[in-house]
PDB file of C-alpha atoms and ligand atoms in Angstrom:
ATOM      1  CA  UNK O 572      -6.467   4.994  -3.045  1.00  0.00           C
ATOM      2  CA  UNK O 573      -5.761   1.952  -1.017  1.00  0.00           C
ATOM      3  CA  UNK O 574      -8.996  -0.447  -1.375  1.00  0.00           C
ATOM      4  CA  UNK O 575      -9.666  -3.321   0.753  1.00  0.00           C
ATOM      5  CA  UNK O 576      -6.840  -5.333  -0.410  1.00  0.00           C
ATOM      6  CA  UNK O 577      -3.882  -3.297  -0.091  1.00  0.00           C
ATOM      7  CA  UNK O 578      -5.572  -2.093   3.507  1.00  0.00           C
ATOM      8  CA  UNK O 579      -5.437  -5.940   4.101  1.00  0.00           C
ATOM      9  CA  UNK O 580      -2.043  -6.321   3.352  1.00  0.00           C
ATOM     10  CA  UNK O 581      -1.060  -3.307   5.794  1.00  0.00           C
ATOM     11  CA  UNK O 582      -3.055  -5.131   8.085  1.00  0.00           C
ATOM     12  CA  UNK O 583      -1.504  -8.040   7.647  1.00  0.00           C
ATOM     13  CA  UNK O 584       2.202  -6.546   8.016  1.00  0.00           C
ATOM     14  CA  UNK O 585       1.210  -4.260  10.746  1.00  0.00           C
ATOM     15  CA  UNK O 586      -0.008  -7.784  13.154  1.00  0.00           C
ATOM     16  CA  UNK O 587       2.973  -9.271  12.097  1.00  0.00           C
ATOM     17  CA  UNK O 588       5.489  -6.081  12.878  1.00  0.00           C
ATOM     18  CA  UNK O 589       3.955  -3.839  15.617  1.00  0.00           C
ATOM     19  CA  UNK O 590       1.646  -6.134  18.341  1.00  0.00           C
ATOM     20  CA  UNK O 591       3.353  -6.352  21.782  1.00  0.00           C
ATOM     21  CA  UNK O 592       4.878  -3.103  20.752  1.00  0.00           C
ATOM     22  CA  UNK O 593       4.666  -0.023  23.415  1.00  0.00           C
ATOM     23  CA  UNK O 594       3.475   3.253  21.503  1.00  0.00           C
ATOM     24  CA  UNK O 595       6.528   5.424  23.057  1.00  0.00           C
ATOM     25  CA  UNK O 596       5.029   9.128  20.874  1.00  0.00           C
ATOM     26  CA  UNK O 597       2.156  10.112  19.104  1.00  0.00           C
ATOM     27  CA  UNK O 598       3.012  13.558  17.070  1.00  0.00           C
ATOM     28  CA  UNK O 599      -0.029  14.802  15.201  1.00  0.00           C
ATOM     29  CA  UNK O 600       1.375  16.791  12.576  1.00  0.00           C
ATOM     30  CA  UNK O 601      -2.409  17.844  10.515  1.00  0.00           C
ATOM     31  CA  UNK O 602      -4.120  18.489  13.183  1.00  0.00           C
ATOM     32  CA  UNK O 603      -7.269  18.854  10.838  1.00  0.00           C
ATOM     33  CA  UNK O 604      -6.710  15.213  10.115  1.00  0.00           C
ATOM     34  CA  UNK O 605      -7.624  13.923  13.596  1.00  0.00           C
ATOM     35  CA  UNK O 606     -11.119  13.979  14.495  1.00  0.00           C
ATOM     36  CA  UNK O 607     -11.778  12.988  17.743  1.00  0.00           C
ATOM     37  CA  UNK O 608     -10.695  14.285  21.072  1.00  0.00           C
ATOM     38  CA  UNK O 609     -11.832  11.859  24.095  1.00  0.00           C
ATOM     39  CA  UNK O 610      -9.473  10.137  24.930  1.00  0.00           C
ATOM     40  CA  UNK O 611      -6.806  12.414  23.890  1.00  0.00           C
ATOM     41  CA  UNK O 612      -3.950  11.522  21.713  1.00  0.00           C
ATOM     42  CA  UNK O 613      -1.576  11.318  24.726  1.00  0.00           C
ATOM     43  CA  UNK O 614      -3.920   8.487  26.151  1.00  0.00           C
ATOM     44  CA  UNK O 615      -2.057   6.154  23.603  1.00  0.00           C
ATOM     45  CA  UNK O 616       1.891   6.942  24.811  1.00  0.00           C
ATOM     46  CA  UNK O 617       2.621   4.041  27.030  1.00  0.00           C
ATOM     47  CA  UNK O 618       0.149   1.718  25.184  1.00  0.00           C
ATOM     48  CA  UNK O 619       1.032  -1.821  24.208  1.00  0.00           C
ATOM     49  CA  UNK O 620      -0.095  -2.698  20.916  1.00  0.00           C
ATOM     50  CA  UNK O 621      -2.750  -5.741  21.415  1.00  0.00           C
ATOM     51  CA  UNK O 622      -4.132  -6.838  17.603  1.00  0.00           C
ATOM     52  CA  UNK O 623      -4.399  -4.878  14.728  1.00  0.00           C
ATOM     53  CA  UNK O 624      -7.614  -5.227  12.842  1.00  0.00           C
ATOM     54  CA  UNK O 625      -9.573  -4.299   9.531  1.00  0.00           C
ATOM     55  CA  UNK O 626     -13.128  -2.718   8.995  1.00  0.00           C
ATOM     56  CA  UNK O 627     -13.785  -2.141   5.615  1.00  0.00           C
ATOM     57  CA  UNK O 628     -11.045   0.644   4.512  1.00  0.00           C
ATOM     58  CA  UNK O 629      -9.961   1.636   8.190  1.00  0.00           C
ATOM     59  CA  UNK O 630      -6.607   0.298   9.956  1.00  0.00           C
ATOM     60  CA  UNK O 631      -7.595  -0.402  13.767  1.00  0.00           C
ATOM     61  CA  UNK O 632      -4.855  -0.727  16.070  1.00  0.00           C
ATOM     62  CA  UNK O 633      -6.676  -2.129  19.709  1.00  0.00           C
ATOM     63  CA  UNK O 634      -4.191  -0.587  22.925  1.00  0.00           C
ATOM     64  CA  UNK O 635      -3.656  -2.896  26.058  1.00  0.00           C
ATOM     65  CA  UNK O 636      -2.316  -1.580  29.691  1.00  0.00           C
ATOM     66  CA  UNK O 637      -3.552   2.174  30.345  1.00  0.00           C
ATOM     67  CA  UNK O 638      -6.743   2.857  31.416  1.00  0.00           C
ATOM     68  CA  UNK O 639      -8.195   4.546  28.609  1.00  0.00           C
ATOM     69  CA  UNK O 640      -6.888   0.934  26.230  1.00  0.00           C
ATOM     70  CA  UNK O 641      -7.893   3.399  23.170  1.00  0.00           C
ATOM     71  CA  UNK O 642      -8.022   2.370  19.697  1.00  0.00           C
ATOM     72  CA  UNK O 643      -5.853   4.011  16.899  1.00  0.00           C
ATOM     73  CA  UNK O 644      -8.013   3.858  13.936  1.00  0.00           C
ATOM     74  CA  UNK O 645      -7.046   5.452  10.491  1.00  0.00           C
ATOM     75  CA  UNK O 646      -8.690   5.534   6.874  1.00  0.00           C
ATOM     76  CA  UNK O 647      -6.375   6.479   3.953  1.00  0.00           C
ATOM     77  CA  UNK O 648      -8.979   8.499   1.707  1.00  0.00           C
ATOM     78  CA  UNK O 649      -7.381   8.741  -0.903  1.00  0.00           C
ATOM     79  CA  UNK O 650      -4.126  10.021  -1.471  1.00  0.00           C
ATOM     80  CA  UNK O 651      -2.693   8.714   2.030  1.00  0.00           C
ATOM     81  CA  UNK O 652      -0.381   5.720   3.249  1.00  0.00           C
ATOM     82  CA  UNK O 653       1.769   4.519   5.270  1.00  0.00           C
ATOM     83  CA  UNK O 654       5.764   4.249   5.866  1.00  0.00           C
ATOM     84  CA  UNK O 655       7.234   2.561   8.336  1.00  0.00           C
ATOM     85  CA  UNK O 656      10.621   2.820   9.514  1.00  0.00           C
ATOM     86  CA  UNK O 657      12.679   0.456  11.006  1.00  0.00           C
ATOM     87  CA  UNK O 658      14.745   3.098  13.158  1.00  0.00           C
ATOM     88  CA  UNK O 659      12.178   6.437  13.178  1.00  0.00           C
ATOM     89  CA  UNK O 660      13.698   9.395  11.590  1.00  0.00           C
ATOM     90  CA  UNK O 661      14.240  11.754  15.050  1.00  0.00           C
ATOM     91  CA  UNK O 662      14.319  14.919  12.878  1.00  0.00           C
ATOM     92  CA  UNK O 663      11.314  17.428  13.566  1.00  0.00           C
ATOM     93  CA  UNK O 664       8.211  16.773  11.825  1.00  0.00           C
ATOM     94  CA  UNK O 665       7.448  20.784  10.782  1.00  0.00           C
ATOM     95  CA  UNK O 666       3.322  20.807  10.775  1.00  0.00           C
ATOM     96  CA  UNK O 667       2.373  22.238   6.979  1.00  0.00           C
ATOM     97  CA  UNK O 668       5.309  21.510   5.565  1.00  0.00           C
ATOM     98  CA  UNK O 669       5.150  17.675   5.773  1.00  0.00           C
ATOM     99  CA  UNK O 670       3.093  15.450   3.956  1.00  0.00           C
ATOM    100  CA  UNK O 671       3.121  14.118   6.830  1.00  0.00           C
ATOM    101  CA  UNK O 672      -0.194  13.611   8.824  1.00  0.00           C
ATOM    102  CA  UNK O 673       0.794  11.364  12.141  1.00  0.00           C
ATOM    103  CA  UNK O 674       4.096   9.876  13.253  1.00  0.00           C
ATOM    104  CA  UNK O 675       3.569   6.935  15.647  1.00  0.00           C
ATOM    105  CA  UNK O 676       7.280   6.099  17.595  1.00  0.00           C
ATOM    106  CA  UNK O 677       6.885   2.290  19.424  1.00  0.00           C
ATOM    107  CA  UNK O 678       9.379   0.800  21.687  1.00  0.00           C
ATOM    108  CA  UNK O 679      12.062  -1.030  19.451  1.00  0.00           C
ATOM    109  CA  UNK O 680      12.583   2.196  17.838  1.00  0.00           C
ATOM    110  CA  UNK O 681      10.786   1.703  14.766  1.00  0.00           C
ATOM    111  CA  UNK O 682       7.627   3.751  13.747  1.00  0.00           C
ATOM    112  CA  UNK O 683       5.330   4.976  11.114  1.00  0.00           C
ATOM    113  CA  UNK O 684       3.922   7.908   9.106  1.00  0.00           C
ATOM    114  CA  UNK O 685       0.365   8.601   8.322  1.00  0.00           C
ATOM    115  CA  UNK O 686       0.872  10.477   5.182  1.00  0.00           C
ATOM    116  CA  UNK O 687      -0.968  12.160   2.471  1.00  0.00           C
ATOM    117  CA  UNK O 688       0.169  13.963  -0.722  1.00  0.00           C
ATOM    118  CA  UNK O 689      -1.747  16.565  -2.661  1.00  0.00           C
ATOM    119  CA  UNK O 690      -3.249  19.361  -1.073  1.00  0.00           C
ATOM    120  CA  UNK O 691      -6.765  18.226  -0.645  1.00  0.00           C
ATOM    121  CA  UNK O 692      -6.422  16.746   3.033  1.00  0.00           C
ATOM    122  CA  UNK O 693      -8.834  13.804   3.770  1.00  0.00           C
ATOM    123  CA  UNK O 694      -6.904  11.423   6.053  1.00  0.00           C
ATOM    124  CA  UNK O 695      -8.834  10.845   9.346  1.00  0.00           C
ATOM    125  CA  UNK O 696      -7.399   9.336  12.294  1.00  0.00           C
ATOM    126  CA  UNK O 697      -9.756   9.512  15.186  1.00  0.00           C
ATOM    127  CA  UNK O 698      -8.430   7.800  18.917  1.00  0.00           C
ATOM    128  CA  UNK O 699     -11.325   5.768  20.523  1.00  0.00           C
ATOM    129  CA  UNK O 700     -12.524   3.297  23.131  1.00  0.00           C
ATOM    130  CA  UNK O 701     -14.459   1.095  20.587  1.00  0.00           C
ATOM    131  CA  UNK O 702     -13.773   1.126  16.697  1.00  0.00           C
ATOM    132  CA  UNK O 703     -17.843   1.675  16.531  1.00  0.00           C
ATOM    133  CA  UNK O 704     -17.494   4.938  17.797  1.00  0.00           C
ATOM    134  CA  UNK O 705     -16.365   6.312  14.226  1.00  0.00           C
ATOM    135  CA  UNK O 706     -18.858   6.605  12.683  1.00  0.00           C
ATOM    136  CA  UNK O 707     -17.673   5.278   8.793  1.00  0.00           C
ATOM    137  CA  UNK O 708     -17.066   1.560  10.309  1.00  0.00           C
ATOM    138  CA  UNK O 709     -20.444   2.000  12.455  1.00  0.00           C
ATOM    139  CA  UNK O 710     -22.323   2.274   9.131  1.00  0.00           C
ATOM    140  CA  UNK O 711     -20.459   0.049   6.912  1.00  0.00           C
ATOM    141  CA  UNK O 712     -21.830  -2.775   4.997  1.00  0.00           C
ATOM    142  CA  UNK O 713     -21.181  -6.420   4.984  1.00  0.00           C
ATOM    143  CA  UNK O 714     -17.488  -7.531   4.274  1.00  0.00           C
ATOM    144  CA  UNK O 715     -17.241 -10.097   1.513  1.00  0.00           C
ATOM    145  CA  UNK O 716     -14.490 -11.120   2.799  1.00  0.00           C
ATOM    146  CA  UNK O 717     -16.406 -12.527   5.613  1.00  0.00           C
ATOM    147  CA  UNK O 718     -17.110 -16.330   5.123  1.00  0.00           C
ATOM    148  CA  UNK O 719     -20.961 -15.349   6.473  1.00  0.00           C
ATOM    149  CA  UNK O 720     -21.548 -13.048   2.583  1.00  0.00           C
ATOM    150  CA  UNK O 721     -22.684 -15.499   0.552  1.00  0.00           C
ATOM    151  CA  UNK O 722     -23.937 -15.275  -2.942  1.00  0.00           C
ATOM    152  CA  UNK O 723     -27.593 -14.333  -0.779  1.00  0.00           C
ATOM    153  CA  UNK O 724     -26.781 -11.381   0.953  1.00  0.00           C
ATOM    154  CA  UNK O 725     -25.139 -10.264  -2.324  1.00  0.00           C
ATOM    155  CA  UNK O 726     -28.967 -10.553  -3.555  1.00  0.00           C
ATOM    156  CA  UNK O 727     -29.887  -9.421  -0.423  1.00  0.00           C
ATOM    157  CA  UNK O 728     -28.228  -6.083  -0.769  1.00  0.00           C
ATOM    158  CA  UNK O 729     -29.313  -5.596  -4.152  1.00  0.00           C
ATOM    159  CA  UNK O 730     -32.829  -6.176  -4.078  1.00  0.00           C
ATOM    160  CA  UNK O 731     -34.735  -3.288  -4.834  1.00  0.00           C
ATOM    161  CA  UNK O 732     -31.953  -1.345  -5.566  1.00  0.00           C
ATOM    162  CA  UNK O 733     -32.965   1.276  -8.553  1.00  0.00           C
ATOM    163  CA  UNK O 734     -29.305   2.433  -8.935  1.00  0.00           C
ATOM    164  CA  UNK O 735     -26.459   1.639 -11.296  1.00  0.00           C
ATOM    165  CA  UNK O 736     -24.004  -1.253  -9.652  1.00  0.00           C
ATOM    166  CA  UNK O 737     -21.323   0.748  -9.950  1.00  0.00           C
ATOM    167  CA  UNK O 738     -22.474   2.801  -7.277  1.00  0.00           C
ATOM    168  CA  UNK O 739     -23.683  -0.091  -4.897  1.00  0.00           C
ATOM    169  CA  UNK O 740     -20.813  -1.917  -4.793  1.00  0.00           C
ATOM    170  CA  UNK O 741     -18.885   1.388  -4.319  1.00  0.00           C
ATOM    171  CA  UNK O 742     -21.546   2.310  -1.081  1.00  0.00           C
ATOM    172  CA  UNK O 743     -19.955   1.295   1.919  1.00  0.00           C
ATOM    173  CA  UNK O 744     -22.853   1.472   3.482  1.00  0.00           C
ATOM    174  CA  UNK O 745     -23.715  -1.882   1.682  1.00  0.00           C
ATOM    175  CA  UNK O 746     -20.339  -3.326   0.813  1.00  0.00           C
ATOM    176  CA  UNK O 747     -17.591  -2.648   2.774  1.00  0.00           C
ATOM    177  CA  UNK O 748     -14.403  -2.335   1.477  1.00  0.00           C
ATOM    178  CA  UNK O 749     -14.451  -1.989  -2.394  1.00  0.00           C
ATOM    179  CA  UNK O 750     -14.127   1.334  -3.746  1.00  0.00           C
ATOM    180  CA  UNK O 751     -13.988   2.817  -7.182  1.00  0.00           C
ATOM    181  CA  UNK O 752     -10.520   0.259  -8.931  1.00  0.00           C
ATOM    182  CA  UNK O 753     -12.153  -3.039  -7.885  1.00  0.00           C
ATOM    183  CA  UNK O 754     -15.569  -2.200  -9.009  1.00  0.00           C
ATOM    184  CA  UNK O 755     -14.341  -1.659 -12.310  1.00  0.00           C
ATOM    185  CA  UNK O 756     -12.515  -4.707 -11.845  1.00  0.00           C
ATOM    186  CA  UNK O 757     -15.088  -6.568 -10.646  1.00  0.00           C
ATOM    187  CA  UNK O 758     -17.735  -5.434 -13.209  1.00  0.00           C
ATOM    188  CA  UNK O 759     -15.107  -6.171 -15.900  1.00  0.00           C
ATOM    189  CA  UNK O 760     -14.799  -9.650 -14.980  1.00  0.00           C
ATOM    190  CA  UNK O 761     -18.504 -10.399 -14.537  1.00  0.00           C
ATOM    191  CA  UNK O 762     -18.627  -8.702 -17.673  1.00  0.00           C
ATOM    192  CA  UNK O 763     -21.438  -6.188 -16.556  1.00  0.00           C
ATOM    193  CA  UNK O 764     -22.139  -2.447 -17.576  1.00  0.00           C
ATOM    194  CA  UNK O 765     -21.107  -0.084 -14.411  1.00  0.00           C
ATOM    195  CA  UNK O 766     -24.967   1.627 -15.630  1.00  0.00           C
ATOM    196  CA  UNK O 767     -26.988  -2.080 -15.008  1.00  0.00           C
ATOM    197  CA  UNK O 768     -29.313  -1.477 -12.295  1.00  0.00           C
ATOM    198  CA  UNK O 769     -28.973  -3.491  -9.278  1.00  0.00           C
ATOM    199  CA  UNK O 770     -32.554  -4.323  -8.787  1.00  0.00           C
ATOM    200  CA  UNK O 771     -32.604  -5.276 -12.783  1.00  0.00           C
ATOM    201  CA  UNK O 772     -29.997  -8.404 -12.550  1.00  0.00           C
ATOM    202  CA  UNK O 773     -31.604 -11.915 -13.128  1.00  0.00           C
ATOM    203  CA  UNK O 774     -30.216 -14.844 -10.671  1.00  0.00           C
ATOM    204  CA  UNK O 775     -27.965 -15.620 -13.493  1.00  0.00           C
ATOM    205  CA  UNK O 776     -26.498 -11.582 -13.265  1.00  0.00           C
ATOM    206  CA  UNK O 777     -26.328 -11.963  -9.738  1.00  0.00           C
ATOM    207  CA  UNK O 778     -24.364 -15.685  -9.497  1.00  0.00           C
ATOM    208  CA  UNK O 779     -21.304 -13.986 -11.936  1.00  0.00           C
ATOM    209  CA  UNK O 780     -20.995 -11.133 -10.295  1.00  0.00           C
ATOM    210  CA  UNK O 781     -20.695 -12.381  -7.280  1.00  0.00           C
ATOM    211  CA  UNK O 782     -18.289 -15.336  -8.511  1.00  0.00           C
ATOM    212  CA  UNK O 783     -16.468 -12.050  -9.683  1.00  0.00           C
ATOM    213  CA  UNK O 784     -16.188 -10.005  -6.475  1.00  0.00           C
ATOM    214  CA  UNK O 785     -14.961 -13.034  -4.469  1.00  0.00           C
ATOM    215  CA  UNK O 786     -12.265 -13.763  -7.740  1.00  0.00           C
ATOM    216  CA  UNK O 787     -11.166 -10.445  -8.058  1.00  0.00           C
ATOM    217  CA  UNK O 788     -10.731  -9.849  -4.136  1.00  0.00           C
ATOM    218  CA  UNK O 789      -9.258 -13.077  -3.187  1.00  0.00           C
ATOM    219  CA  UNK O 790      -6.753 -12.603  -6.115  1.00  0.00           C
ATOM    220  CA  UNK O 791      -5.677  -8.828  -4.719  1.00  0.00           C
ATOM    221  CA  UNK O 792      -5.161 -10.252  -1.348  1.00  0.00           C
ATOM    222  CA  UNK O 793      -3.152 -12.940  -2.456  1.00  0.00           C
ATOM    223  CA  UNK O 794      -1.062 -10.724  -4.325  1.00  0.00           C
ATOM    224  CA  UNK O 795      -1.186  -8.432  -1.252  1.00  0.00           C
ATOM    225  CA  UNK O 796      -0.102 -10.053   1.822  1.00  0.00           C
ATOM    226  CA  UNK O 797       3.134 -10.378   2.921  1.00  0.00           C
ATOM    227  CA  UNK O 798       3.969  -7.481   0.743  1.00  0.00           C
ATOM    228  CA  UNK O 799       5.608  -4.370   2.837  1.00  0.00           C
ATOM    229  CA  UNK O 800       3.595  -1.426   2.977  1.00  0.00           C
ATOM    230  CA  UNK O 801       5.983   0.564   0.220  1.00  0.00           C
ATOM    231  CA  UNK O 802       5.300  -2.849  -2.532  1.00  0.00           C
ATOM    232  CA  UNK O 803       1.430  -3.005  -2.152  1.00  0.00           C
ATOM    233  CA  UNK O 804       0.201  -0.010  -3.989  1.00  0.00           C
ATOM    234  CA  UNK O 805       2.984  -1.130  -6.996  1.00  0.00           C
ATOM    235  CA  UNK O 806       0.923  -5.022  -6.797  1.00  0.00           C
ATOM    236  CA  UNK O 807      -2.623  -3.315  -7.109  1.00  0.00           C
ATOM    237  CA  UNK O 808      -1.766  -0.970 -10.161  1.00  0.00           C
ATOM    238  CA  UNK O 809       0.095  -4.887 -11.433  1.00  0.00           C
ATOM    239  CA  UNK O 810      -2.942  -6.515 -10.882  1.00  0.00           C
ATOM    240  CA  UNK O 811      -5.766  -4.330 -12.780  1.00  0.00           C
ATOM    241  CA  UNK O 812      -6.992  -5.381 -15.876  1.00  0.00           C
ATOM    242  CA  UNK O 813      -9.359  -2.160 -16.717  1.00  0.00           C
ATOM    243  CA  UNK O 814      -8.827   0.133 -13.776  1.00  0.00           C
ATOM    244  CA  UNK O 815      -6.505   3.313 -14.418  1.00  0.00           C
ATOM    245  CA  UNK O 816      -5.860   1.855 -18.218  1.00  0.00           C
ATOM    246  CA  UNK O 817      -7.811   3.588 -20.563  1.00  0.00           C
ATOM    247  CA  UNK O 818      -6.770   2.982 -23.703  1.00  0.00           C
ATOM    248  CA  UNK O 819      -4.753  -0.125 -23.276  1.00  0.00           C
ATOM    249  CA  UNK O 820      -6.015  -3.226 -24.748  1.00  0.00           C
ATOM    250  CA  UNK O 821      -8.395  -5.607 -22.979  1.00  0.00           C
ATOM    251  CA  UNK O 822      -6.235  -8.226 -21.515  1.00  0.00           C
ATOM    252  CA  UNK O 823      -9.567 -10.956 -22.389  1.00  0.00           C
ATOM    253  CA  UNK O 824     -10.932  -9.807 -25.966  1.00  0.00           C
ATOM    254  CA  UNK O 825      -8.186  -6.804 -26.862  1.00  0.00           C
ATOM    255  CA  UNK O 826     -10.827  -4.180 -27.318  1.00  0.00           C
ATOM    256  CA  UNK O 827      -9.600  -0.322 -26.341  1.00  0.00           C
ATOM    257  CA  UNK O 828      -9.884  -0.057 -22.727  1.00  0.00           C
ATOM    258  CA  UNK O 829     -12.193   3.217 -22.592  1.00  0.00           C
ATOM    259  CA  UNK O 830     -12.887   5.963 -19.553  1.00  0.00           C
ATOM    260  CA  UNK O 831     -15.847   8.074 -18.089  1.00  0.00           C
ATOM    261  CA  UNK O 832     -14.740  11.051 -16.332  1.00  0.00           C
ATOM    262  CA  UNK O 833     -17.015  12.483 -13.407  1.00  0.00           C
ATOM    263  CA  UNK O 834     -16.077  15.700 -11.469  1.00  0.00           C
ATOM    264  CA  UNK O 835     -13.519  14.231  -9.586  1.00  0.00           C
ATOM    265  CA  UNK O 836     -12.652  10.333 -10.582  1.00  0.00           C
ATOM    266  CA  UNK O 837     -13.263   8.941 -13.195  1.00  0.00           C
ATOM    267  CA  UNK O 838     -14.262   4.547 -13.978  1.00  0.00           C
ATOM    268  CA  UNK O 839     -12.899   2.119 -16.839  1.00  0.00           C
ATOM    269  CA  UNK O 840     -14.270  -0.295 -18.697  1.00  0.00           C
ATOM    270  CA  UNK O 841     -14.234  -2.496 -21.857  1.00  0.00           C
ATOM    271  CA  UNK O 842     -17.264  -2.322 -24.395  1.00  0.00           C
ATOM    272  CA  UNK O 843     -16.794  -5.833 -25.520  1.00  0.00           C
ATOM    273  CA  UNK O 844     -16.942  -6.905 -22.710  1.00  0.00           C
ATOM    274  CA  UNK O 845     -18.948  -5.146 -20.934  1.00  0.00           C
ATOM    275  CA  UNK O 846     -21.771  -3.176 -22.923  1.00  0.00           C
ATOM    276  CA  UNK O 847     -22.178  -5.287 -25.911  1.00  0.00           C
ATOM    277  CA  UNK O 848     -19.969  -2.698 -27.504  1.00  0.00           C
ATOM    278  CA  UNK O 849     -21.899   0.516 -26.944  1.00  0.00           C
ATOM    279  CA  UNK O 850     -19.725   3.357 -25.997  1.00  0.00           C
ATOM    280  CA  UNK O 851     -20.875   5.150 -22.636  1.00  0.00           C
ATOM    281  CA  UNK O 852     -21.250   9.089 -22.686  1.00  0.00           C
ATOM    282  CA  UNK O 853     -18.626  10.883 -21.293  1.00  0.00           C
ATOM    283  CA  UNK O 854     -20.426  12.557 -18.377  1.00  0.00           C
ATOM    284  CA  UNK O 855     -17.562  15.625 -18.045  1.00  0.00           C
ATOM    285  CA  UNK O 856     -17.822  16.287 -22.200  1.00  0.00           C
ATOM    286  CA  UNK O 857     -21.421  15.980 -22.347  1.00  0.00           C
ATOM    287  CA  UNK O 858     -21.459  18.657 -19.414  1.00  0.00           C
ATOM    288  CA  UNK O 859     -19.222  21.024 -20.752  1.00  0.00           C
ATOM    289  CA  UNK O 860     -20.922  20.728 -23.933  1.00  0.00           C
ATOM    290  CA  UNK O 861     -24.403  21.485 -22.608  1.00  0.00           C
TER     291      UNK O 861
HETATM  292 ZN1  LIG Z1477     -12.845  -7.155 -23.111  1.00  0.00          ZN
END
């Protein structure tokens, strides 16, 4: 799943490549992906792309030159991606028989597809007058890349939160843009258990967590920056020290990276670095054993 650094990479790529171009056609191949009906998708036809922005994990293409001046906003969800073509294929998209959810054709012959692998479709597309009309954007918490997001901002967000820090970091209404992968990486860098209660962190813990978040995201952004969409997923995978690396060696201490499995995902951590050597219970197994 693309998280803030990859989405930021996509945004920078699109900003440099499509700003100023006119939208010549938008084809919706998976109607379930389209979450809005007013303005209609056709309102994008003839509009000129005025800018590209990121809100959390959402991409926002602003347009100009038409009455509605709609924004095309999308969220790639778990298995979605953007495929850019210098020369957009002219083949017909057959709804239901393709991973393509949406195709956007641009005035210089280029264009892009939003694609989604798998059967569980959750990629979401919105055509809105204002990005704040997208509920997921309206409720976003502060963005850690924003210069106004300080150590004290983080401390304020954690105060009184009697929930596990892993869940707090992933909660988009608390902090925008961090998901399952980067929360694993941030907690590993902070040498903190994913199960630590947010409200129980002391000042030194919060200092460490803030530094870990800042460093981890800055490194990932630097890695993603300037890469074409096709290379962003590999760049993300390469940068991971524990996430998705169960059974591999922790690059910091040499211990074995462990997983905890949940219904539809897992987290990874290093026992020596993060839990004082304690192995966290596997939620999936313990449920099966009940
Ligand atoms: Zn370790």
